[in-house]
C-alpha positions as a Python dict, from the first residue, in 0.01 Angstrom:
ca = {
    (1, 'M'): (0, 0, 0),
    (2, 'A'): (-42, 301, 226),
    (3, 'A'): (-374, 480, 207),
    (4, 'I'): (-363, 816, 28),
    (5, 'P'): (-616, 1078, 142),
    (6, 'T'): (-836, 1215, -132),
    (7, 'Q'): (-1009, 1502, 45),
    (8, 'R'): (-869, 1795, 233),
    (9, 'E'): (-974, 1909, 575),
    (10, 'S'): (-1083, 2268, 629),
    (11, 'E'): (-785, 2503, 644),
    (12, 'P'): (-722, 2831, 823),
    (13, 'R'): (-704, 3139, 611),
    (14, 'A'): (-375, 3237, 446),
    (15, 'R'): (-159, 3489, 628),
    (16, 'G'): (153, 3570, 428),
    (17, 'A'): (357, 3452, 132),
    (18, 'R'): (145, 3308, -143),
    (19, 'G'): (168, 3275, -516),
    (20, 'R'): (69, 3090, -828),
    (21, 'A'): (261, 3004, -1142),
    (22, 'T'): (189, 2809, -1458),
    (23, 'L'): (498, 2631, -1589),
    (24, 'P'): (555, 2427, -1906),
    (25, 'G'): (591, 2055, -1851),
    (26, 'S'): (963, 2066, -1927),
    (27, 'P'): (1283, 1989, -1736),
    (28, 'L'): (1305, 2357, -1640),
    (29, 'A'): (982, 2346, -1437),
    (30, 'P'): (1113, 2203, -1104),
    (31, 'G'): (1394, 2457, -1082),
    (32, 'A'): (1163, 2743, -1176),
    (33, 'A'): (905, 2642, -915),
    (34, 'R'): (1171, 2609, -648),
    (35, 'A'): (1312, 2955, -728),
    (36, 'L'): (968, 3117, -712),
    (37, 'V'): (884, 2962, -375),
    (38, 'Q'): (1229, 3040, -238),
    (39, 'A'): (1191, 3406, -333),
    (40, 'A'): (845, 3423, -173),
    (41, 'L'): (955, 3262, 154),
    (42, 'A'): (1263, 3485, 172),
    (43, 'E'): (1030, 3781, 218),
    (44, 'E'): (876, 3621, 530),
    (45, 'P'): (1124, 3679, 816),
    (46, 'D'): (944, 3453, 1065),
    (47, 'V'): (957, 3140, 847),
    (48, 'A'): (1182, 2877, 1007),
    (49, 'A'): (1483, 2777, 800),
    (50, 'R'): (1389, 2409, 830),
    (51, 'L'): (1038, 2476, 700),
    (52, 'A'): (1179, 2672, 406),
    (53, 'D'): (1415, 2384, 321),
    (54, 'D'): (1135, 2128, 353),
    (55, 'A'): (904, 2342, 138),
    (56, 'L'): (1160, 2364, -143),
    (57, 'A'): (1218, 1987, -132),
    (58, 'V'): (846, 1908, -145),
    (59, 'V'): (775, 2159, -423),
    (60, 'S'): (1065, 2014, -623),
    (61, 'E'): (942, 1657, -579),
    (62, 'L'): (578, 1729, -664),
    (63, 'V'): (664, 1930, -975),
    (64, 'T'): (922, 1670, -1082),
    (65, 'N'): (659, 1398, -1039),
    (66, 'A'): (413, 1594, -1254),
    (67, 'V'): (670, 1662, -1526),
    (68, 'V'): (791, 1302, -1540),
    (69, 'H'): (458, 1123, -1508),
    (70, 'A'): (198, 1364, -1648),
    (71, 'G'): (395, 1556, -1909),
    (72, 'T'): (145, 1845, -1929),
    (73, 'D'): (171, 2208, -1823),
    (74, 'V'): (197, 2233, -1444),
    (75, 'E'): (26, 2489, -1223),
    (76, 'V'): (178, 2546, -879),
    (77, 'D'): (-5, 2719, -591),
    (78, 'W'): (161, 2784, -256),
    (79, 'R'): (80, 2978, 60),
    (80, 'L'): (158, 3017, 428),
    (81, 'E'): (-134, 2949, 660),
    (82, 'E'): (-222, 3167, 958),
    (83, 'D'): (-63, 2915, 1195),
    (84, 'G'): (263, 2912, 995),
    (85, 'A'): (205, 2588, 803),
    (86, 'F'): (306, 2575, 437),
    (87, 'V'): (63, 2441, 175),
    (88, 'V'): (149, 2360, -187),
    (89, 'E'): (-76, 2232, -464),
    (90, 'V'): (54, 2105, -798),
    (91, 'H'): (-203, 2070, -1076),
    (92, 'D'): (-154, 1881, -1402),
    (93, 'R'): (-392, 1785, -1682),
    (94, 'H'): (-335, 1410, -1689),
    (95, 'P'): (-575, 1270, -1427),
    (96, 'S'): (-540, 914, -1556),
    (97, 'R'): (-181, 902, -1429),
    (98, 'A'): (-191, 867, -1052),
    (99, 'P'): (110, 955, -835),
    (100, 'R'): (335, 671, -736),
    (101, 'D'): (293, 461, -426),
    (102, 'P'): (517, 622, -163),
    (103, 'L'): (612, 282, -24),
    (104, 'G'): (756, 178, -355),
    (105, 'G'): (483, -50, -481),
    (106, 'E'): (358, -75, -834),
    (107, 'G'): (204, 242, -971),
    (108, 'A'): (-125, 287, -1146),
    (109, 'Y'): (35, 255, -1489),
    (110, 'D'): (353, 167, -1673),
    (111, 'T'): (613, -41, -1488),
    (112, 'P'): (685, -103, -1119),
    (113, 'E'): (928, 135, -955),
    (114, 'Y'): (1081, 172, -615),
    (115, 'G'): (1093, 551, -618),
    (116, 'R'): (1141, 761, -309),
    (117, 'G'): (1015, 1095, -444),
    (118, 'L'): (669, 1088, -288),
    (119, 'R'): (804, 903, 15),
    (120, 'L'): (1002, 1220, 78),
    (121, 'V'): (674, 1413, 61),
    (122, 'T'): (520, 1163, 304),
    (123, 'T'): (809, 1213, 544),
    (124, 'L'): (812, 1593, 537),
    (125, 'A'): (437, 1667, 517),
    (126, 'E'): (192, 1631, 804),
    (127, 'S'): (-74, 1547, 542),
    (128, 'W'): (-91, 1516, 166),
    (129, 'G'): (-324, 1378, -93),
    (130, 'V'): (-465, 1378, -443),
    (131, 'T'): (-776, 1551, -575),
    (132, 'Y'): (-923, 1451, -911),
    (133, 'R'): (-1132, 1683, -1124),
    (134, 'T'): (-1258, 1656, -1480),
    (135, 'G'): (-949, 1669, -1700),
    (136, 'A'): (-713, 1757, -1415),
    (137, 'K'): (-538, 1620, -1107),
    (138, 'T'): (-402, 1802, -801),
    (139, 'V'): (-140, 1666, -564),
    (140, 'W'): (-121, 1873, -245),
    (141, 'A'): (84, 1870, 70),
    (142, 'R'): (70, 2056, 401),
    (143, 'L'): (394, 2103, 597),
    (144, 'P'): (375, 2179, 969),
    (145, 'P'): (503, 2510, 1112),
    (146, 'G'): (876, 2487, 1167),
    (147, 'G'): (912, 2178, 949),
    (148, 'V'): (997, 1827, 1068),
    (149, 'E'): (1319, 1672, 1185),
    (150, 'D'): (1535, 1596, 883),
    (151, 'P'): (1569, 1219, 828),
    (152, 'G'): (1936, 1270, 752),
    (153, 'A'): (2214, 1501, 860),
    (154, 'A'): (2170, 1877, 822),
    (155, 'P'): (2397, 1955, 521),
    (156, 'E'): (2615, 2253, 449),
    (157, 'A'): (2674, 2156, 86),
    (158, 'A'): (2516, 1890, -131),
    (159, 'L'): (2827, 1690, -207),
    (160, 'Q'): (2944, 1710, 154),
    (161, 'V'): (2608, 1568, 263),
    (162, 'A'): (2645, 1280, 22),
    (163, 'E'): (2992, 1210, 161),
    (164, 'D'): (2861, 1219, 519),
    (165, 'L'): (2580, 979, 432),
    (166, 'A'): (2795, 733, 239),
    (167, 'P'): (2755, 359, 317),
    (168, 'Q'): (2986, 197, 569),
    (169, 'P'): (3266, -40, 462),
    (170, 'N'): (3044, -338, 542),
    (171, 'R'): (2831, -301, 229),
    (172, 'A'): (2523, -497, 334),
    (173, 'V'): (2500, -339, 679),
    (174, 'G'): (2595, 2, 541),
    (175, 'D'): (2321, -11, 279),
    (176, 'R'): (2052, -80, 534),
    (177, 'D'): (2176, 188, 772),
    (178, 'W'): (2230, 454, 506),
    (179, 'L'): (1904, 390, 321),
    (180, 'G'): (1719, 409, 649),
    (181, 'R'): (1889, 725, 776),
    (182, 'G'): (1979, 943, 486),
    (183, 'A'): (1851, 839, 144),
    (184, 'L'): (1562, 1087, 144),
    (185, 'S'): (1788, 1373, 241),
    (186, 'F'): (2044, 1259, -17),
    (187, 'L'): (1783, 1258, -293),
    (188, 'A'): (1652, 1603, -200),
    (189, 'E'): (2001, 1751, -185),
    (190, 'A'): (2100, 1581, -512),
    (191, 'S'): (1787, 1723, -678),
    (192, 'D'): (1876, 2076, -571),
    (193, 'L'): (2236, 2035, -677),
    (194, 'L'): (2150, 1902, -1023),
    (195, 'A'): (1866, 2148, -1084),
    (196, 'G'): (2099, 2444, -1045),
    (197, 'Q'): (2329, 2339, -1332),
    (198, 'L'): (2292, 2469, -1687),
    (199, 'D'): (2582, 2276, -1843),
    (200, 'E'): (2519, 1913, -1934),
    (201, 'N'): (2887, 1824, -1891),
    (202, 'L'): (2877, 1950, -1533),
    (203, 'V'): (2553, 1759, -1475),
    (204, 'T'): (2719, 1433, -1580),
    (205, 'A'): (3026, 1512, -1369),
    (206, 'L'): (2810, 1566, -1062),
    (207, 'T'): (2621, 1245, -1136),
    (208, 'G'): (2936, 1039, -1103),
    (209, 'Q'): (3036, 1211, -781),
    (210, 'L'): (2692, 1144, -633),
    (211, 'I'): (2685, 775, -724),
    (212, 'V'): (3045, 660, -670),
    (213, 'P'): (3118, 521, -412),
    (214, 'R'): (2786, 585, -233),
    (215, 'L'): (2567, 362, -446),
    (216, 'A'): (2809, 183, -678),
    (217, 'D'): (3178, 104, -727),
    (218, 'W'): (3174, 253, -1075),
    (219, 'C'): (2942, 421, -1321),
    (220, 'A'): (2942, 563, -1672),
    (221, 'V'): (2721, 796, -1873),
    (222, 'W'): (2658, 784, -2246),
    (223, 'L'): (2487, 1095, -2386),
    (224, 'E'): (2269, 1077, -2697),
    (225, 'D'): (2268, 1342, -2965),
    (226, 'E'): (1911, 1475, -2994),
    (227, 'A'): (1967, 1545, -3361),
    (228, 'S'): (2066, 1184, -3424),
    (229, 'V'): (1819, 929, -3557),
    (230, 'R'): (2029, 628, -3462),
    (231, 'G'): (1787, 547, -3180),
    (232, 'G'): (2051, 464, -2921),
    (233, 'V'): (2405, 520, -2802),
    (234, 'G'): (2724, 405, -2961),
    (235, 'G'): (3096, 422, -2903),
    (236, 'G'): (3260, 504, -2575),
    (237, 'P'): (3096, 664, -2272),
    (238, 'D'): (3113, 1040, -2227),
    (239, 'R'): (3214, 1010, -1860),
    (240, 'V'): (3347, 721, -1650),
    (241, 'W'): (3402, 703, -1272),
    (242, 'H'): (3554, 436, -1051),
    (243, 'A'): (3617, 430, -677),
    (244, 'S'): (3982, 362, -766),
    (245, 'E'): (4110, 621, -1013),
    (246, 'N'): (4379, 391, -1156),
    (247, 'R'): (4103, 166, -1295),
    (248, 'I'): (3921, 436, -1491),
    (249, 'E'): (4108, 409, -1823),
    (250, 'E'): (4091, 30, -1834),
    (251, 'L'): (3722, 46, -1752),
    (252, 'R'): (3664, 305, -2023),
    (253, 'C'): (3830, 84, -2283),
    (254, 'A'): (3614, -211, -2180),
    (255, 'L'): (3294, -6, -2188),
    (256, 'E'): (3375, 126, -2536),
    (257, 'K'): (3339, -230, -2663),
    (258, 'E'): (2996, -275, -2497),
    (259, 'P'): (2782, 35, -2554),
    (260, 'P'): (2434, -3, -2399),
    (261, 'C'): (2157, -137, -2618),
    (262, 'P'): (1843, 46, -2502),
    (263, 'P'): (1520, -155, -2505),
    (264, 'E'): (1234, -68, -2735),
    (265, 'G'): (1013, 216, -2618),
    (266, 'L'): (1087, 469, -2347),
    (267, 'R'): (1156, 244, -2053),
    (268, 'S'): (1400, 393, -1803),
    (269, 'G'): (1519, 60, -1666),
    (270, 'P'): (1702, -85, -1493),
    (271, 'E'): (1825, -336, -1750),
    (272, 'P'): (2110, -589, -1708),
    (273, 'Y'): (2449, -485, -1847),
    (274, 'P'): (2749, -715, -1920),
    (275, 'W'): (3001, -717, -1636),
    (276, 'P'): (3342, -579, -1751),
    (277, 'G'): (3537, -806, -1517),
    (278, 'D'): (3873, -804, -1701),
    (279, 'A'): (3904, -427, -1657),
    (280, 'L'): (3848, -432, -1280),
    (281, 'G'): (4131, -656, -1162),
    (282, 'P'): (4118, -973, -950),
    (283, 'Q'): (3893, -822, -683),
    (284, 'G'): (3644, -707, -943),
    (285, 'A'): (3615, -1027, -1141),
    (286, 'D'): (3252, -1074, -1037),
    (287, 'G'): (2974, -826, -988),
    (288, 'T'): (2650, -682, -1118),
    (289, 'A'): (2588, -391, -1356),
    (290, 'L'): (2262, -219, -1450),
    (291, 'A'): (2173, 30, -1723),
    (292, 'Y'): (1919, 311, -1682),
    (293, 'R'): (1786, 506, -1980),
    (294, 'L'): (1787, 883, -1911),
    (295, 'I'): (1454, 1016, -2038),
    (296, 'A'): (1303, 1364, -2003),
    (297, 'G'): (1010, 1517, -2183),
    (298, 'G'): (946, 1193, -2371),
    (299, 'R'): (1293, 1204, -2530),
    (300, 'P'): (1588, 972, -2457),
    (301, 'L'): (1894, 1177, -2360),
    (302, 'G'): (2143, 907, -2270),
    (303, 'T'): (2214, 602, -2058),
    (304, 'L'): (2354, 564, -1706),
    (305, 'V'): (2532, 238, -1616),
    (306, 'I'): (2628, 148, -1259),
    (307, 'G'): (2824, -149, -1126),
    (308, 'R'): (2906, -314, -792),
    (309, 'C'): (3171, -575, -733),
    (310, 'G'): (3096, -898, -548),
    (311, 'L'): (2716, -880, -569),
    (312, 'A'): (2484, -1120, -747),
    (313, 'R'): (2218, -848, -766),
    (314, 'F'): (2162, -494, -650),
    (315, 'P'): (1929, -444, -350),
    (316, 'D'): (1590, -322, -469),
    (317, 'E'): (1613, -9, -254),
    (318, 'V'): (1942, 92, -418),
    (319, 'T'): (1799, 12, -760),
    (320, 'G'): (1498, 233, -697),
    (321, 'L'): (1704, 516, -551),
    (322, 'V'): (1932, 521, -857),
    (323, 'E'): (1623, 516, -1080),
    (324, 'D'): (1487, 822, -900),
    (325, 'L'): (1825, 992, -919),
    (326, 'G'): (1844, 904, -1290),
    (327, 'R'): (1516, 1087, -1352),
    (328, 'R'): (1657, 1398, -1192),
    (329, 'V'): (1978, 1364, -1391),
    (330, 'A'): (1771, 1339, -1710),
    (331, 'L'): (1567, 1646, -1616),
    (332, 'A'): (1886, 1839, -1544),
    (333, 'I'): (2042, 1734, -1876),
    (334, 'G'): (1721, 1829, -2057),
    (335, 'A'): (1715, 2166, -1884),
    (336, 'A'): (2081, 2229, -1968),
    (337, 'R'): (2022, 2142, -2335),
    (338, 'Q'): (1713, 2361, -2349),
    (339, 'Y'): (1908, 2647, -2195),
    (340, 'A'): (2190, 2595, -2446),
    (341, 'R'): (1941, 2598, -2735),
    (342, 'Q'): (1777, 2913, -2605),
    (343, 'A'): (2113, 3080, -2553),
    (344, 'T'): (2216, 2995, -2910),
    (345, 'I'): (1889, 3120, -3055),
    (346, 'S'): (1907, 3435, -2844),
    (347, 'A'): (2264, 3504, -2954),
    (348, 'V'): (2163, 3466, -3319),
    (349, 'L'): (1862, 3692, -3263),
    (350, 'Q'): (2076, 3949, -3084),
    (351, 'R'): (2325, 3961, -3369),
    (352, 'G'): (2041, 4005, -3618),
    (353, 'L'): (1871, 4281, -3418),
    (354, 'L'): (2177, 4504, -3389),
    (355, 'P'): (2378, 4667, -3667),
    (356, 'G'): (2693, 4492, -3776),
    (357, 'A'): (2880, 4823, -3749),
    (358, 'V'): (2795, 5186, -3680),
    (359, 'A'): (2837, 5434, -3962),
    (360, 'E'): (3126, 5678, -3978),
    (361, 'I'): (3003, 6038, -4011),
    (362, 'P'): (3220, 6316, -4161),
    (363, 'G'): (3307, 6567, -3892),
    (364, 'V'): (3164, 6353, -3611),
    (365, 'S'): (3332, 6102, -3381),
    (366, 'S'): (3115, 5844, -3207),
    (367, 'A'): (3149, 5599, -2922),
    (368, 'L'): (2913, 5326, -2808),
    (369, 'V'): (2872, 5122, -2492),
    (370, 'Y'): (2629, 4829, -2508),
    (371, 'E'): (2601, 4584, -2219),
    (372, 'P'): (2298, 4353, -2209),
    (373, 'C'): (2221, 4236, -1857),
    (374, 'D'): (2151, 3881, -1977),
    (375, 'K'): (2452, 3784, -2184),
    (376, 'G'): (2239, 3523, -2361),
    (377, 'G'): (2002, 3796, -2479),
    (378, 'P'): (1808, 3913, -2659),
    (379, 'S'): (1823, 4244, -2476),
    (380, 'G'): (1546, 4502, -2462),
    (381, 'D'): (1791, 4784, -2549),
    (382, 'F'): (1902, 4857, -2902),
    (383, 'Y'): (2090, 5122, -3101),
    (384, 'D'): (2158, 5221, -3459),
    (385, 'L'): (2364, 5476, -3653),
    (386, 'F'): (2325, 5472, -4030),
    (387, 'P'): (2342, 5688, -4346),
    (388, 'A'): (2002, 5809, -4473),
    (389, 'G'): (2112, 5971, -4800),
    (390, 'D'): (2127, 6335, -4911),
    (391, 'G'): (2408, 6411, -4667),
    (392, 'R'): (2205, 6291, -4366),
    (393, 'W'): (2287, 6034, -4098),
    (394, 'C'): (2037, 5902, -3845),
    (395, 'F'): (2081, 5758, -3499),
    (396, 'A'): (1854, 5576, -3255),
    (397, 'V'): (1878, 5450, -2898),
    (398, 'G'): (1574, 5253, -2782),
    (399, 'D'): (1444, 5043, -2498),
    (400, 'V'): (1159, 4791, -2530),
    (401, 'Q'): (945, 4703, -2232),
    (402, 'G'): (1059, 4356, -2129),
    (403, 'K'): (1321, 4123, -2272),
    (404, 'G'): (1342, 3799, -2464),
    (405, 'P'): (1124, 3706, -2763),
    (406, 'E'): (869, 3985, -2709),
    (407, 'A'): (1146, 4246, -2705),
    (408, 'A'): (1300, 4084, -3014),
    (409, 'V'): (967, 4116, -3198),
    (410, 'V'): (947, 4491, -3127),
    (411, 'I'): (1310, 4557, -3215),
    (412, 'G'): (1268, 4346, -3528),
    (413, 'L'): (985, 4580, -3630),
    (414, 'A'): (1133, 4909, -3519),
    (415, 'R'): (1490, 4908, -3648),
    (416, 'P'): (1417, 4817, -4013),
    (417, 'W'): (1126, 5063, -4023),
    (418, 'L'): (1343, 5341, -3885),
    (419, 'R'): (1593, 5285, -4163),
    (420, 'L'): (1327, 5252, -4432),
    (421, 'L'): (1137, 5567, -4331),
    (422, 'A'): (1458, 5770, -4294),
    (423, 'R'): (1583, 5668, -4638),
    (424, 'E'): (1242, 5749, -4787),
    (425, 'G'): (1300, 6107, -4673),
    (426, 'Y'): (1065, 6122, -4373),
    (427, 'R'): (1174, 6370, -4109),
    (428, 'V'): (1224, 6291, -3742),
    (429, 'A'): (874, 6369, -3612),
    (430, 'D'): (707, 6192, -3905),
    (431, 'V'): (916, 5881, -3846),
    (432, 'L'): (797, 5862, -3485),
    (433, 'D'): (434, 5919, -3589),
    (434, 'R'): (445, 5629, -3831),
    (435, 'L'): (640, 5397, -3604),
    (436, 'N'): (388, 5462, -3325),
    (437, 'Q'): (101, 5363, -3555),
    (438, 'L'): (290, 5058, -3677),
    (439, 'L'): (333, 4928, -3321),
    (440, 'L'): (-36, 4989, -3241),
    (441, 'D'): (-150, 4814, -3560),
    (442, 'D'): (76, 4517, -3489),
    (443, 'A'): (-56, 4487, -3132),
    (444, 'T'): (-415, 4494, -3263),
    (445, 'E'): (-341, 4216, -3512),
    (446, 'A'): (-177, 4008, -3239),
    (447, 'A'): (-478, 4056, -3010),
    (448, 'D'): (-716, 3950, -3289),
    (449, 'A'): (-508, 3639, -3354),
    (450, 'A'): (-507, 3552, -2984),
    (451, 'A'): (-885, 3594, -2965),
    (452, 'R'): (-935, 3364, -3264),
    (453, 'A'): (-706, 3105, -3105),
    (454, 'L'): (-906, 3112, -2783),
    (455, 'V'): (-1233, 3064, -2972),
    (456, 'A'): (-1078, 2773, -3163),
    (457, 'A'): (-971, 2620, -2832),
    (458, 'G'): (-1334, 2588, -2728),
    (459, 'G'): (-1364, 2898, -2517),
    (460, 'R'): (-1141, 2776, -2237),
    (461, 'P'): (-1073, 3031, -1962),
    (462, 'V'): (-810, 3291, -2042),
    (463, 'T'): (-497, 3251, -1833),
    (464, 'P'): (-201, 3490, -1793),
    (465, 'G'): (19, 3475, -2100),
    (466, 'D'): (-261, 3366, -2339),
    (467, 'G'): (-286, 3704, -2509),
    (468, 'P'): (-20, 3922, -2668),
    (469, 'Q'): (204, 4122, -2442),
    (470, 'T'): (186, 4501, -2450),
    (471, 'R'): (455, 4638, -2680),
    (472, 'F'): (579, 4973, -2554),
    (473, 'L'): (894, 5131, -2690),
    (474, 'S'): (1093, 5425, -2558),
    (475, 'L'): (1304, 5580, -2831),
    (476, 'L'): (1548, 5862, -2883),
    (477, 'Y'): (1576, 5922, -3255),
    (478, 'G'): (1764, 6190, -3444),
    (479, 'E'): (1908, 6310, -3774),
    (480, 'L'): (2255, 6460, -3825),
    (481, 'T'): (2357, 6691, -4110),
    (482, 'P'): (2725, 6794, -4104),
    (483, 'H'): (2810, 7143, -4232),
    (484, 'D'): (3111, 7376, -4228),
    (485, 'G'): (3044, 7514, -3878),
    (486, 'G'): (2963, 7184, -3708),
    (487, 'V'): (2666, 6945, -3718),
    (488, 'R'): (2295, 7023, -3730),
    (489, 'C'): (2102, 6778, -3514),
    (490, 'T'): (1726, 6726, -3521),
    (491, 'L'): (1597, 6483, -3260),
    (492, 'A'): (1296, 6372, -3055),
    (493, 'S'): (1251, 6165, -2739),
    (494, 'A'): (949, 5935, -2705),
    (495, 'G'): (931, 5830, -2340),
    (496, 'H'): (1310, 5801, -2329),
    (497, 'P'): (1575, 5952, -2099),
    (498, 'L'): (1647, 6296, -2244),
    (499, 'P'): (1975, 6351, -2430),
    (500, 'L'): (2235, 6587, -2288),
    (501, 'V'): (2480, 6820, -2466),
    (502, 'L'): (2822, 6881, -2312),
    (503, 'G'): (3004, 7199, -2416),
    (504, 'P'): (3384, 7235, -2424),
    (505, 'D'): (3362, 7450, -2108),
    (506, 'G'): (3183, 7180, -1908),
    (507, 'T'): (2831, 7322, -1934),
    (508, 'V'): (2554, 7066, -1978),
    (509, 'R'): (2208, 7128, -2121),
    (510, 'T'): (1908, 6914, -2214),
    (511, 'A'): (1858, 6869, -2589),
    (512, 'A'): (1493, 6759, -2619),
    (513, 'R'): (1161, 6759, -2436),
    (514, 'P'): (975, 6454, -2302),
    (515, 'Q'): (699, 6295, -2511),
    (516, 'T'): (480, 5982, -2494),
    (517, 'L'): (610, 5627, -2533),
    (518, 'L'): (561, 5470, -2873),
    (519, 'G'): (284, 5213, -2901),
    (520, 'V'): (61, 5367, -2633),
    (521, 'V'): (-163, 5644, -2773),
    (522, 'E'): (-349, 5620, -3105),
    (523, 'D'): (-284, 5910, -3349),
    (524, 'E'): (-24, 6071, -3122),
    (525, 'T'): (159, 6359, -3291),
    (526, 'Y'): (529, 6393, -3216),
    (527, 'T'): (748, 6701, -3250),
    (528, 'S'): (1124, 6742, -3286),
    (529, 'E'): (1391, 6988, -3169),
    (530, 'T'): (1683, 7121, -3375),
    (531, 'L'): (2019, 7235, -3240),
    (532, 'D'): (2369, 7294, -3370),
    (533, 'L'): (2658, 7094, -3232),
    (534, 'R'): (2966, 7313, -3264),
    (535, 'P'): (3319, 7170, -3266),
    (536, 'G'): (3389, 7021, -2924),
    (537, 'D'): (3020, 6974, -2835),
    (538, 'S'): (2921, 6619, -2733),
    (539, 'L'): (2573, 6467, -2741),
    (540, 'L'): (2510, 6188, -2485),
    (541, 'C'): (2221, 5944, -2540),
    (542, 'V'): (2149, 5672, -2282),
    (543, 'T'): (1888, 5411, -2185),
    (544, 'D'): (1733, 5383, -1840),
    (545, 'G'): (1991, 5122, -1748),
    (546, 'V'): (2214, 5427, -1693),
    (547, 'T'): (1972, 5675, -1534),
    (548, 'E'): (1797, 5418, -1311),
    (549, 'R'): (2106, 5232, -1192),
    (550, 'R'): (2041, 5178, -822),
    (551, 'S'): (2248, 5205, -507),
    (552, 'G'): (2012, 5121, -225),
    (553, 'S'): (1717, 5357, -254),
    (554, 'R'): (1904, 5605, -476),
    (555, 'Q'): (1926, 5613, -856),
    (556, 'F'): (2220, 5734, -1060),
    (557, 'D'): (2028, 6028, -1208),
    (558, 'D'): (1884, 6150, -879),
    (559, 'G'): (1969, 6518, -836),
    (560, 'D'): (2075, 6543, -1202),
    (561, 'G'): (2345, 6285, -1136),
    (562, 'L'): (2399, 6207, -1505),
    (563, 'A'): (2444, 6576, -1593),
    (564, 'L'): (2694, 6617, -1307),
    (565, 'A'): (2887, 6313, -1424),
    (566, 'L'): (2890, 6443, -1782),
    (567, 'S'): (3010, 6789, -1677),
    (568, 'G'): (3326, 6626, -1544),
    (569, 'C'): (3403, 6489, -1891),
    (570, 'A'): (3485, 6827, -2051),
    (571, 'G'): (3780, 6806, -2289),
    (572, 'L'): (3760, 6427, -2329),
    (573, 'S'): (3716, 6243, -2657),
    (574, 'A'): (3392, 6061, -2739),
    (575, 'E'): (3553, 5727, -2648),
    (576, 'L'): (3678, 5853, -2312),
    (577, 'I'): (3342, 6015, -2228),
    (578, 'A'): (3162, 5687, -2298),
    (579, 'E'): (3410, 5488, -2091),
    (580, 'R'): (3398, 5729, -1795),
    (581, 'I'): (3017, 5729, -1783),
    (582, 'R'): (3015, 5349, -1808),
    (583, 'R'): (3261, 5318, -1520),
    (584, 'L'): (3072, 5566, -1301),
    (585, 'V'): (2747, 5376, -1359),
    (586, 'H'): (2911, 5045, -1265),
    (587, 'D'): (3080, 5192, -956),
    (588, 'F'): (2757, 5357, -840),
    (589, 'G'): (2576, 5029, -778),
    (590, 'G'): (2868, 4835, -634),
    (591, 'G'): (2772, 4519, -824),
    (592, 'L'): (2678, 4397, -1169),
    (593, 'P'): (2405, 4604, -1339),
    (594, 'E'): (2056, 4455, -1310),
    (595, 'D'): (1932, 4616, -1633),
    (596, 'D'): (2055, 4645, -1990),
    (597, 'L'): (2285, 4940, -2046),
    (598, 'A'): (2338, 5135, -2369),
    (599, 'L'): (2489, 5477, -2431),
    (600, 'L'): (2595, 5663, -2744),
    (601, 'V'): (2825, 5964, -2759),
    (602, 'L'): (2835, 6184, -3073),
    (603, 'Q'): (3100, 6456, -3074),
    (604, 'A'): (3137, 6734, -3335),
    (605, 'E'): (3499, 6771, -3447),
}
């Protein structure tokens, strides 16, 4: 077994890109770490492309190793040294689980494996090692300036690399040559390819393309339903591949009769699998098949079966390489399922945070554009238009600082309280006063709860994300009262882009004055403005996804750009005004918007 250094030599001071991130010990961690490092290195123009590629491969392998073998939260530190070397440290909180032997020997726990993950680190790093501390372990690596010569071909695309590195027709000679030249590069490229997928069906499709015919003549994947309690797989495989396409259906039928029987516990394999000789024709009458359990985050996700014709047993190096690849497949499937769950939850949240329909107001036509940047949501922008009783209708366009669950919490507080206070008869300024205090009180309660949790945890050091996030809300809120000569509008803006009124002659004026964000200042007193919208007048309310839409260094509202755009909408209906502003905002940036976008047009008839 190769010696692993346990102490680090003195290092030169850092000179450029550096960062730190704490990631959950989940299948999403390797991809997240790789994206963070990639973004940091992209800002350093003098970093060699080979070093950047090597750095991403090493970061991916070290984080994958921590997720698979430690299972705790992972902290990643990276930096560029003064001499251009790249250093990465990956910390986990399971010091009893040592990293695997890079030469493929038996690890410090569990079962033997022939993995190549840390051998890749050994190949790419000029030095690496492990540091143990009380309750924690750090695996670090230092990559030389410029990187090292790639052990395989320099790829242009992951699947093309795998094709280029495929074994030769002479299987025994080809295995030795390919495993010696290109297996490390293949594994790194396969890791990157799989980690970028968020659809489990695509993950399994890529798995077959990576394995057949490079490592096996055929393979199949059975996926397990996480909601099932059957404790294994059953029925036919979800995907089947064969080097000869005309054998796939016969092979599928044979495999349906022999679903894998996973062993007790969470052992990944490999385990022997019955050879489906009758389905493979005369040349495939004999061979060897192995089953690998796909496990991520301590949960079985499926089983991978591979087979080779004419072999009494698989070479150990191939067996170990497939086992390593299987771990990455499992992580990718786990990440795809987690993403799908989050997307479903977010979609449900988003539907619950927005009104099912906007109210129809006598004498007023309305039009709405709502485009969340992240289609999975939940967005930080929200809107509402509802009857408040006594001949009044209220409207709101808001924007919460941030997105996701924190934004959902604020919107979940704000929208129901707006409706409740309006229907209780509170006027516009009073509603903002009370909503401001509500947000401050809620933030205080959350901070108290976080402090109690830290005390209960034994006074461990506070890390970013331990406490509650600040909950700021920008809001444009108003009340409409239709009358014979038009519509009376009372409104107030709390840290929000100011509303604009378009007259029938094309004149544009501001309809409110700026005031403080909600949830910032204790006992803030808000005021409102009142104006009359006469027939043909249009009120435009937007979020900063409109005003701050960027084109290079310019923003859409620079030089009163929004007012100029609105002035060109004279004579248009509410729907056409909304659509024109939306199109102008999209065209201004030349690409997809990078922020949520919401706008509401109210036009007196």
